Coordinates of C-alpha atoms in Angstrom, one line a residue:
Q37 CA 76.9 115.7 86.3
V38 CA 75.6 116.6 89.7
Q39 CA 78.1 118.6 91.7
L40 CA 78.1 120.0 95.2
V41 CA 80.9 122.5 96.1
E42 CA 81.3 123.8 99.6
S43 CA 83.1 127.0 100.6
G44 CA 83.5 129.4 103.5
G45 CA 85.5 127.2 105.9
G46 CA 88.6 128.5 107.6
L47 CA 90.2 129.3 111.0
V48 CA 88.2 131.1 113.6
Q49 CA 88.5 131.8 117.3
A50 CA 86.1 130.3 119.9
G51 CA 83.0 132.3 120.0
G52 CA 83.3 133.5 116.5
S53 CA 81.2 132.9 113.4
L54 CA 81.5 131.5 109.9
R55 CA 79.0 131.1 107.0
L56 CA 79.4 128.0 104.9
S57 CA 77.9 127.8 101.3
C58 CA 77.1 124.9 99.1
A59 CA 76.6 125.5 95.4
V60 CA 74.7 122.8 93.6
S61 CA 74.7 122.2 89.9
G62 CA 73.4 119.6 87.5
I63 CA 70.1 119.1 89.3
N64 CA 67.2 121.1 90.4
F65 CA 67.5 121.0 94.2
S66 CA 64.0 122.1 94.8
Y67 CA 63.4 118.3 94.8
G68 CA 65.0 116.2 97.5
V69 CA 66.5 116.8 100.9
L70 CA 69.6 118.9 101.6
G71 CA 71.8 118.6 104.6
W72 CA 75.1 119.4 106.3
Y73 CA 77.3 116.8 107.9
R74 CA 80.6 117.0 109.6
Q75 CA 83.5 114.7 110.4
A76 CA 86.2 115.4 113.0
P77 CA 89.6 113.6 113.0
A78 CA 89.2 110.0 114.2
K79 CA 85.4 110.4 114.5
Q80 CA 82.4 109.2 112.6
R81 CA 80.6 111.5 110.2
E82 CA 77.6 113.0 111.9
M83 CA 74.5 114.9 110.8
V84 CA 74.4 118.6 111.6
T85 CA 71.2 119.7 109.9
R86 CA 68.6 118.7 107.3
I87 CA 66.5 121.1 105.3
T88 CA 63.4 120.2 103.3
A89 CA 61.1 122.3 101.1
R90 CA 57.6 121.3 100.4
G91 CA 55.1 123.6 98.8
T92 CA 55.7 127.1 100.3
G93 CA 57.0 125.7 103.5
T94 CA 60.6 125.1 104.5
Y95 CA 61.4 122.7 107.4
V96 CA 64.8 122.4 109.1
N97 CA 65.9 120.0 111.8
Y98 CA 69.2 120.2 113.8
A99 CA 71.4 118.0 115.8
D100 CA 71.1 118.7 119.5
F101 CA 74.7 119.9 119.7
V102 CA 74.1 122.8 117.3
K103 CA 70.6 124.0 118.2
G104 CA 70.5 127.6 119.0
R105 CA 73.9 128.2 117.4
F106 CA 73.7 127.2 113.7
T107 CA 71.1 128.2 111.2
A108 CA 70.6 126.5 107.8
S109 CA 68.8 128.1 104.8
R110 CA 68.4 127.5 101.1
D111 CA 68.2 129.9 98.1
N112 CA 66.3 128.0 95.3
A113 CA 66.9 130.8 92.8
N114 CA 70.7 130.3 93.1
N115 CA 70.8 126.6 93.9
T116 CA 72.7 127.4 97.1
V117 CA 72.4 126.2 100.6
Y118 CA 74.0 127.9 103.6
L119 CA 75.0 127.1 107.1
Q120 CA 75.4 130.1 109.5
M121 CA 77.6 129.0 112.4
N122 CA 77.7 131.2 115.5
S123 CA 79.2 130.8 119.0
L124 CA 81.7 128.3 117.6
D125 CA 83.5 126.0 120.0
P126 CA 86.7 124.0 119.4
E127 CA 84.6 120.8 119.4
D128 CA 83.0 122.1 116.2
T129 CA 86.4 121.6 114.4
A130 CA 85.7 119.3 111.5
V131 CA 85.4 118.9 107.8
Y132 CA 81.9 120.0 106.8
Y133 CA 80.1 118.3 103.9
C134 CA 77.1 119.3 101.9
N135 CA 74.6 116.5 101.1
L136 CA 71.7 116.0 98.7
I137 CA 69.3 113.1 98.5
N138 CA 67.1 112.9 95.5
N139 CA 65.2 109.9 94.0
E140 CA 67.0 107.6 96.4
Q141 CA 70.4 108.8 95.1
E142 CA 72.9 110.5 97.4
Y143 CA 75.4 113.2 96.5
W144 CA 78.3 114.6 98.5
G145 CA 80.6 117.6 98.2
K146 CA 84.3 117.3 98.9
G147 CA 84.0 119.3 102.1
T148 CA 85.3 122.5 103.6
L149 CA 87.5 122.5 106.7
V150 CA 86.5 124.5 109.8
T151 CA 89.1 124.9 112.6
V152 CA 88.1 126.6 115.8
S153 CA 90.9 127.7 118.1
S154 CA 90.6 128.0 121.9

């Protein structure tokens, strides 16, 4: 079965950094689109970043609210996607989810909680 397992969340002070990881199994994630989403309490889930590999090129797009602070990357050899989060703000507090779209099917992890204190 396809599984996505996030890790790396925790408690951090404003201005600090965290690195999230998403381990993918059961599918070759060289195909499809990977992404990170987040959902804060009482708010709608929102897209943070999407990452696509085609040929030798890798393309990443970001939501405006994280540009310049977050960096997404993928390690095809280890079936892992990362989200480096810098200059964290309390508004970044949310559950962060890993997402994969492949052949019109969508897969989600269970999420990892990021809490940023002021």
